[in-house]
Amino acid sequence: MDSIWIKGGNRLNGDIPISGAKNAALTLMPCALLTQEELTLVNLPRLADVDTFGHLLNQLGVSTSVAGVRKGEFGRRMTMRATDIVSTVAPYDMVRKMRASILVLGPMLAREGEATVSLPGGCAIGDRPIDLHLKALEAMGAEIELAAGYVKASAPRGRLSGGDFSFPVVSVGATENALMAAVLAKGQTQLFNAAREPEIVDLCNLLAALGARIDGIGSSHLTIDGVEGLHGCEYEVMPDRIEAGSYACAAGITGGSINLIGARPDDMRATLNALAQCGLMIEFNNRGIKVSADGGLKPLALSTSPFPGFATDMQAQFMAMLTLANGDSFLEETIFENRYMHVPELRRMGAEVDIHGRSAIVHGVEGLTGASVMATDLRASMSLVLAGLVAEGETEVLRVYHLDRGYERLEEKLSAVGATIERRSAG
Ligand code: UD1
C-alpha cells in the first residue's frame, strides 16, 4: 500500500491551484440521472471518489466519457448521459465504498418513480443516519420500506408530488437529496431550515441551468416548482473551499506564504476569520487568496457548525496547526460525535491534546517530531500531513487512499511550494 513520506521543516512559499470541490462534484454528478440529455461537468477533480461515483452511475445506465487532461493540468471534463436508466438499485458494495452514493436516491426516485439504495451503515466519523433524507422524500409522497439493509422507495403513480418539509437539524446530504427529488415532482415543494453550504448553492445553480425552478438559492428556505422535464447543460464545478483551507493551514504551520489560486473568499469566511485570529495575514487579489504567516501562531476557540459557521471538514487541519500555537486552544465538534481520530496520532508526534466528549483542548508545544502515522478518514489524514510538514525528521502517512479520495495530486501541489514530500509505493 502506498504511503506519503515527508521530511519536515521547510517553509512553504508559492502558488497552489485549487481544484474543483469534491463535495460539490459528488452532488452534481447524480444530477445526470435527472435528464435524458447530456450533462457535462468541467473542472471535476481527479479523485478516487469521483471515479467511484462514475462507476455507480455506469451501473445505473449512465454513459460517461472523460476528456483527457494534459500533463501538468488539473481537473477534467466529464460528459454524462442517462438516455435510459437500466437499474434503479445502488448496491451495498458501491455505497459501502462511498457514503455519497446515497445521493442517487432522490434523483432516481424523481425520474423513475422508484429507487433501491443500500443503507450506508456507520462510518469512521460516527453514526451518520439518513432518516432526514427519507422523511424529506416522504413529504413528497414517497413510500419507503427498509428491508435487508436496503431503502426501497417508490412514488405512488410513478411521480413524486410537491410537499413541505422542515429539517429539524441542518443536513447537507438530506437537503441535496430533497432538492434533486423536488425538481421533477408535481407541484411546489418548500424546504425550511435547508443547508446553505456553497456546495448546495452550486447544486441549485446546476439544477437551474438544467431548467429547474428554484427560489431562495443561498438561503435556508428553498421553494422548488417541479417541472415536467429537464434538459442538458455544461457546468463548471466550484473551487474546493476545504482544499483551499487545508493549504492555508500549511502556510500557517510552516510559517510560509501560499497563494490559493482560484479560491473564493465568500465560500470560506469562517475559515479565513479563524486564520486571521490565529495571526495569519490574508490578502485577496484577482488570482485568489494569499495566506501568509506573520510571526507565531495565536491560540483559538473554535466550534464547528453548519455554513456560514466554521466547517467540520476544517477541524482536524486547524487542530494540527494549533498544536504549535502559543498557548491553549479550545475546539468543539458539534456536527459529528466521533471526529477526533487524528488526536492519538498527533499525540504520537508530540502534540498535547485533551479530549472531553465533543471538546478538545490543544496545549501548544514548541515542536513536533516525525513518526509513522495513519488516520481513518480524509480530513484526519490531511491533519497528519500538515503535522509532518513541520515535524522534525521524517513522517510517513499510511493509508493514502483516504487522501486520494479528497486531495487532487497532493504531493505534487505541496512539492511545488517547497515541501520535501513524495509518494512511496510499498512495492
Ligand atoms: C457533513 C457536513 C458537511 C461535510 C460532510 C463531510 C454539516 C452540516 N455537514 O455533511 O459540511 O462536508 O459531513 O464531512 O456540517 N443527520 C441526521 N439525519 C440525517 C442526516 C443527518 O440526524 O438523515 C445529522 C448528522 O448525524 C449530523 C448532522 O445531521 O449530526 C449533519 O449531517 P449532514 O450534513 O447530513 O452530513 P453530510 O451531508 O455528510
XYZ file of C-alpha atoms and ligand atoms in Angstrom:
466
model
C 0.000 0.000 0.000
C 1.319 3.482 -0.840
C 2.305 5.998 1.796
C 3.184 9.681 1.807
C 6.677 10.394 3.065
C 7.555 13.888 4.288
C 10.740 15.444 5.600
C 9.528 18.301 7.757
C 10.905 21.762 8.367
C 10.541 23.621 5.052
C 8.676 26.930 4.897
C 6.181 26.707 2.049
C 6.034 29.580 -0.422
C 4.341 29.932 -3.783
C 1.173 29.159 -5.736
C -1.216 26.250 -5.264
C -4.013 25.910 -7.824
C -7.264 24.960 -6.102
C -9.145 22.049 -7.672
C -12.861 21.587 -8.231
C -14.685 20.790 -5.000
C -15.092 17.119 -4.109
C -18.221 17.748 -2.066
C -19.780 19.691 -4.933
C -18.733 17.149 -7.587
C -20.419 14.326 -5.695
C -23.752 16.112 -5.615
C -23.543 17.499 -9.174
C -22.792 14.112 -10.775
C -26.084 12.427 -9.722
C -27.965 15.247 -11.486
C -27.134 13.359 -14.706
C -29.870 10.913 -13.635
C -32.494 13.658 -13.893
C -32.338 14.178 -17.646
C -32.075 12.200 -20.878
C -29.833 14.908 -22.292
C -26.100 15.390 -21.808
C -24.654 16.895 -18.651
C -21.020 17.973 -18.948
C -19.123 18.900 -15.800
C -15.873 20.789 -16.169
C -13.218 21.295 -13.513
C -14.106 17.933 -11.966
C -11.290 16.993 -9.600
C -9.280 13.856 -10.348
C -10.177 11.944 -7.212
C -10.930 8.346 -6.291
C -14.440 9.303 -5.091
C -15.272 10.911 -8.434
C -14.207 7.703 -10.217
C -16.261 5.589 -7.825
C -19.299 7.795 -8.406
C -18.782 7.481 -12.163
C -18.801 3.669 -11.823
C -22.005 3.760 -9.794
C -23.673 5.927 -12.458
C -22.469 3.480 -15.159
C -24.171 0.615 -13.287
C -27.424 2.570 -13.326
C -27.196 3.107 -17.089
C -25.463 6.483 -17.357
C -22.779 6.636 -20.045
C -19.746 8.658 -19.021
C -16.838 9.938 -21.054
C -13.870 11.787 -19.677
C -11.785 14.183 -21.749
C -8.048 13.680 -21.392
C -6.048 16.088 -19.321
C -2.673 17.318 -20.496
C 0.313 16.660 -18.245
C 0.594 19.310 -15.572
C -3.077 20.322 -15.810
C -5.550 19.769 -13.051
C -9.222 18.899 -13.280
C -11.031 17.188 -16.112
C -14.233 17.249 -18.051
C -16.850 14.521 -17.844
C -19.871 14.146 -20.091
C -22.692 12.027 -18.724
C -25.842 10.872 -20.465
C -28.688 8.901 -18.951
C -30.808 8.150 -22.018
C -32.343 5.190 -20.181
C -31.954 4.154 -16.582
C -31.201 0.419 -16.731
C -31.190 -0.269 -12.994
C -32.635 1.594 -10.039
C -30.531 -0.283 -7.484
C -27.429 1.155 -5.797
C -25.849 -1.962 -4.290
C -24.069 -2.331 -0.968
C -20.607 -2.809 -2.479
C -20.818 0.698 -4.019
C -22.485 2.518 -1.108
C -20.098 0.915 1.395
C -17.142 2.374 -0.540
C -18.567 5.846 -0.682
C -21.305 7.306 1.504
C -22.184 9.918 -1.114
C -23.775 7.087 -3.161
C -26.923 7.774 -1.128
C -27.299 10.885 -3.326
C -28.667 8.789 -6.208
C -31.801 8.099 -4.144
C -33.604 11.428 -4.731
C -32.892 11.797 -8.462
C -33.643 8.140 -9.318
C -36.909 8.267 -7.418
C -37.829 11.520 -9.159
C -37.024 10.220 -12.642
C -38.098 6.559 -12.424
C -40.649 6.589 -9.600
C -38.597 4.006 -7.704
C -35.142 3.543 -6.213
C -33.450 0.945 -4.041
C -30.300 2.065 -2.264
C -28.225 0.224 0.300
C -28.119 1.792 3.757
C -24.644 3.299 4.185
C -24.098 1.992 7.731
C -21.744 3.572 10.244
C -18.525 5.188 9.193
C -15.273 6.356 10.685
C -16.624 9.721 11.818
C -19.549 8.324 13.731
C -23.078 7.178 13.263
C -24.384 9.037 10.249
C -28.127 8.437 9.926
C -30.206 9.083 6.785
C -33.604 9.445 8.454
C -33.933 13.064 7.287
C -33.246 12.121 3.655
C -36.133 9.662 3.901
C -38.506 11.992 5.779
C -37.996 14.764 3.224
C -38.816 12.314 0.407
C -41.873 11.065 2.321
C -43.083 14.674 2.476
C -43.137 14.478 -1.349
C -45.306 11.351 -1.229
C -42.586 8.695 -1.373
C -43.377 5.339 0.192
C -40.348 3.946 1.944
C -39.565 0.443 3.134
C -36.414 -0.701 4.892
C -35.523 -4.330 4.299
C -32.363 -6.443 4.250
C -30.121 -3.398 4.641
C -31.719 -1.517 1.754
C -34.010 1.502 1.422
C -36.692 0.818 -1.142
C -38.522 3.971 -2.168
C -41.375 4.361 -4.591
C -43.617 7.174 -5.747
C -47.363 6.487 -5.991
C -48.429 6.509 -9.663
C -44.766 6.883 -10.619
C -44.253 10.536 -9.701
C -43.478 12.453 -6.539
C -45.701 15.359 -5.607
C -44.521 18.604 -4.092
C -44.688 18.910 -0.303
C -43.233 20.994 2.518
C -40.515 19.797 4.834
C -38.727 21.472 7.713
C -35.374 19.938 8.644
C -35.086 19.564 12.443
C -31.288 19.831 12.094
C -29.322 21.213 9.170
C -28.269 18.353 6.909
C -26.217 18.865 3.772
C -26.891 15.420 2.299
C -30.614 15.404 3.064
C -31.042 18.893 1.556
C -29.257 17.670 -1.596
C -31.419 14.561 -1.963
C -34.598 16.562 -1.323
C -33.659 19.207 -3.900
C -32.842 16.671 -6.608
C -36.163 14.919 -5.965
C -38.286 18.072 -5.820
C -37.220 19.482 -9.187
C -39.213 16.814 -11.059
C -42.081 16.439 -8.549
C -45.585 17.549 -9.498
C -46.238 20.926 -7.859
C -44.393 23.017 -5.324
C -42.004 21.930 -2.559
C -40.765 24.169 0.217
C -37.732 23.203 2.243
C -37.283 25.003 5.574
C -34.049 25.069 7.582
C -32.274 23.763 4.487
C -28.467 23.607 4.446
C -26.918 26.584 2.641
C -23.352 25.426 2.199
C -21.712 26.783 -1.002
C -21.927 23.237 -2.439
C -25.740 23.422 -2.065
C -25.705 26.737 -3.937
C -23.612 25.051 -6.650
C -26.191 22.248 -6.855
C -29.075 24.750 -7.110
C -27.253 26.667 -9.834
C -26.668 23.482 -11.835
C -30.300 22.400 -11.414
C -31.421 25.852 -12.584
C -29.116 25.542 -15.613
C -30.840 22.213 -16.383
C -34.210 24.006 -16.352
C -35.323 23.577 -12.715
C -37.264 26.352 -10.964
C -35.788 27.145 -7.549
C -36.301 30.268 -5.424
C -34.317 31.270 -2.366
C -30.944 29.942 -3.566
C -28.337 30.613 -0.877
C -30.944 30.866 1.891
C -32.325 28.244 4.261
C -35.820 28.473 2.737
C -35.913 26.934 -0.733
C -39.031 26.885 -2.903
C -38.972 24.463 -5.812
C -41.642 24.378 -8.514
C -41.461 20.965 -10.138
C -41.140 20.816 -13.918
C -42.100 18.106 -16.447
C -38.550 17.510 -17.631
C -35.021 18.870 -17.587
C -32.577 19.417 -20.429
C -28.787 19.171 -20.603
C -26.051 21.719 -19.952
C -22.365 22.292 -19.364
C -21.413 23.411 -15.855
C -18.192 24.265 -14.032
C -17.673 22.762 -10.568
C -16.923 25.361 -7.857
C -13.425 25.549 -6.308
C -12.794 23.378 -3.264
C -13.028 25.577 -0.163
C -11.825 22.745 2.095
C -8.774 22.027 -0.045
C -8.010 25.764 -0.055
C -8.418 25.957 3.731
C -6.151 22.938 4.192
C -3.338 24.563 2.186
C -3.891 27.812 4.094
C -3.139 25.800 7.247
C 0.014 24.511 5.504
C 1.169 28.125 5.159
C 0.326 28.742 8.823
C 2.003 25.671 10.266
C 5.214 26.080 8.258
C 5.468 29.866 8.671
C 5.213 30.344 4.908
C 3.111 32.192 2.354
C 0.799 30.489 -0.157
C -1.351 31.891 -2.955
C -4.523 29.814 -3.171
C -5.177 30.264 -6.869
C -8.867 30.334 -7.753
C -10.142 30.134 -4.139
C -13.317 32.137 -3.466
C -13.294 34.247 -0.272
C -17.083 34.252 0.175
C -17.146 30.470 0.470
C -14.648 30.428 3.299
C -15.230 33.468 5.532
C -15.296 31.439 8.766
C -12.015 29.701 7.873
C -10.372 32.992 6.891
C -11.559 34.684 10.106
C -10.108 31.840 12.147
C -6.800 32.058 10.249
C -6.669 35.819 10.859
C -7.374 35.328 14.574
C -4.520 32.861 14.595
C -2.262 35.679 13.417
C -2.057 34.920 9.677
C -2.240 37.656 7.064
C -4.988 37.251 4.480
C -4.984 39.182 1.209
C -7.457 38.983 -1.644
C -6.441 39.528 -5.239
C -7.769 38.688 -8.678
C -5.997 35.310 -8.633
C -7.500 34.150 -5.346
C -6.379 34.425 -1.725
C -2.882 34.854 -0.295
C -2.276 33.484 3.201
C 0.991 34.357 4.942
C 2.311 33.590 8.380
C 3.384 36.701 10.199
C 5.155 35.586 13.358
C 3.927 32.963 15.822
C 0.536 31.286 15.874
C -2.035 32.539 18.389
C -4.371 30.088 20.150
C -8.061 30.000 19.231
C -11.511 28.911 20.399
C -13.495 27.281 17.594
C -16.765 25.442 17.366
C -17.902 23.655 14.206
C -21.364 24.451 12.833
C -23.267 24.431 9.548
C -22.431 27.133 6.978
C -21.785 30.027 7.408
C -20.173 28.674 10.595
C -16.789 27.011 10.895
C -16.821 23.790 8.806
C -16.434 20.409 10.486
C -14.260 19.484 7.484
C -11.648 22.033 8.666
C -11.465 20.978 12.315
C -8.678 18.386 12.029
C -6.414 20.653 9.941
C -6.821 23.546 12.393
C -6.071 21.238 15.260
C -2.774 20.235 13.635
C -1.846 23.902 13.242
C -2.901 24.814 16.793
C -0.655 22.117 18.300
C 2.114 24.715 17.733
C 0.199 27.810 18.880
C 1.468 29.996 21.614
C -0.966 28.798 24.333
C -4.082 26.667 24.774
C -6.797 26.377 22.127
C -10.328 25.093 22.592
C -12.130 23.151 19.848
C -15.692 21.875 19.896
C -17.148 19.448 17.331
C -20.928 19.864 17.163
C -21.689 18.022 13.891
C -20.219 14.562 14.465
C -19.740 12.693 17.726
C -16.529 10.909 16.803
C -14.328 13.175 14.774
C -11.108 13.232 16.773
C -9.415 10.109 15.372
C -6.390 12.188 14.423
C -5.704 13.035 18.067
C -3.921 9.808 19.128
C -1.742 10.063 16.016
C -0.935 13.763 16.574
C -0.018 12.852 20.156
C 2.464 10.312 18.809
C 4.138 13.223 17.028
C 4.406 15.187 20.284
C 1.118 17.104 20.338
C -0.622 17.681 23.656
C -4.379 17.397 23.281
C -7.040 16.507 25.871
C -10.426 15.264 24.712
C -13.558 15.720 26.804
C -16.511 14.325 24.844
C -17.017 16.617 21.881
C -14.474 19.185 23.113
C -10.728 19.230 22.761
C -8.130 21.367 24.475
C -4.958 21.745 22.445
C -1.940 22.792 24.527
C 0.556 24.480 22.232
C 4.001 22.815 22.210
C 7.393 24.005 20.932
C 7.707 21.432 18.141
C 6.518 18.118 16.712
C 8.599 15.099 15.763
C 8.169 12.854 12.726
C 6.622 9.384 13.049
C 4.751 6.731 11.087
C 1.083 7.614 11.427
C -2.243 6.712 9.926
C -5.765 8.004 10.080
C -9.169 6.611 9.352
C -10.677 9.490 7.414
C -9.842 12.047 4.806
C -9.502 15.272 6.815
C -7.813 13.466 9.709
C -5.203 12.201 7.229
C -4.644 15.754 5.990
C -4.032 16.928 9.562
C -1.210 14.365 9.785
C 0.307 15.599 6.523
C 0.245 19.149 7.935
C 1.920 17.991 11.131
C 4.529 16.137 9.046
C 5.350 19.309 7.095
C 6.661 20.972 10.235
C 7.779 17.982 12.329
C 11.434 17.412 12.953
C 12.637 14.440 10.921
C 10.626 12.108 8.734
C 6.924 11.363 8.774
C 5.192 8.588 6.921
C 1.427 8.883 6.499
C -0.076 5.476 5.807
C -3.479 4.659 4.276
C -3.008 7.155 1.468
C -6.278 6.045 -0.099
C -8.068 8.403 2.291
C -6.092 11.368 0.915
C -6.682 10.205 -2.656
C -10.424 10.448 -2.027
C -10.226 14.202 -1.488
C -6.932 15.897 -2.425
C -6.015 16.049 -6.104
C -2.284 15.424 -6.595
C -1.452 16.407 -3.040
C 2.267 15.650 -3.137
C 2.697 17.472 -6.463
C 0.999 20.621 -5.170
C 2.972 20.626 -1.909
C 6.348 19.933 -3.589
C 5.716 22.847 -5.938
C 5.680 25.215 -2.942
C 8.805 23.738 -1.395
C 7.795 20.715 0.676
C 10.004 17.634 0.718
C 7.260 15.091 0.135
C 6.789 12.016 -2.010
C 4.517 9.073 -2.536
C 6.214 5.792 -1.763
C 4.978 2.519 -3.003
C 5.149 -0.420 -0.624
C 6.257 -2.445 -3.634
C -21.479 16.692 6.712
C -21.204 18.161 6.952
C -20.545 18.701 5.710
C -19.294 17.878 5.412
C -19.587 16.384 5.335
C -18.328 15.529 5.228
C -22.516 19.886 8.060
C -23.850 20.429 8.373
N -22.448 18.828 7.265
O -22.347 16.558 5.610
O -20.193 20.049 5.911
O -18.729 18.279 4.210
O -20.269 15.994 6.505
O -17.550 15.644 6.347
O -21.520 20.428 8.502
N -28.279 13.909 10.380
C -29.356 13.208 10.882
N -30.157 12.552 9.983
C -29.943 12.581 8.627
C -28.831 13.296 8.142
C -28.012 13.953 9.046
O -29.582 13.157 12.072
O -30.724 11.981 7.874
C -27.365 14.616 11.321
C -25.956 14.049 11.288
O -25.786 12.976 12.193
C -25.106 15.243 11.659
C -25.899 16.425 11.069
O -27.209 15.941 10.859
O -25.051 15.405 13.048
C -25.319 16.942 9.760
O -25.173 15.859 8.857
P -25.155 16.044 7.279
O -24.993 17.471 6.954
O -26.326 15.336 6.690
O -23.907 15.219 6.894
P -23.227 15.238 5.493
O -24.178 15.512 4.410
O -22.390 14.030 5.466
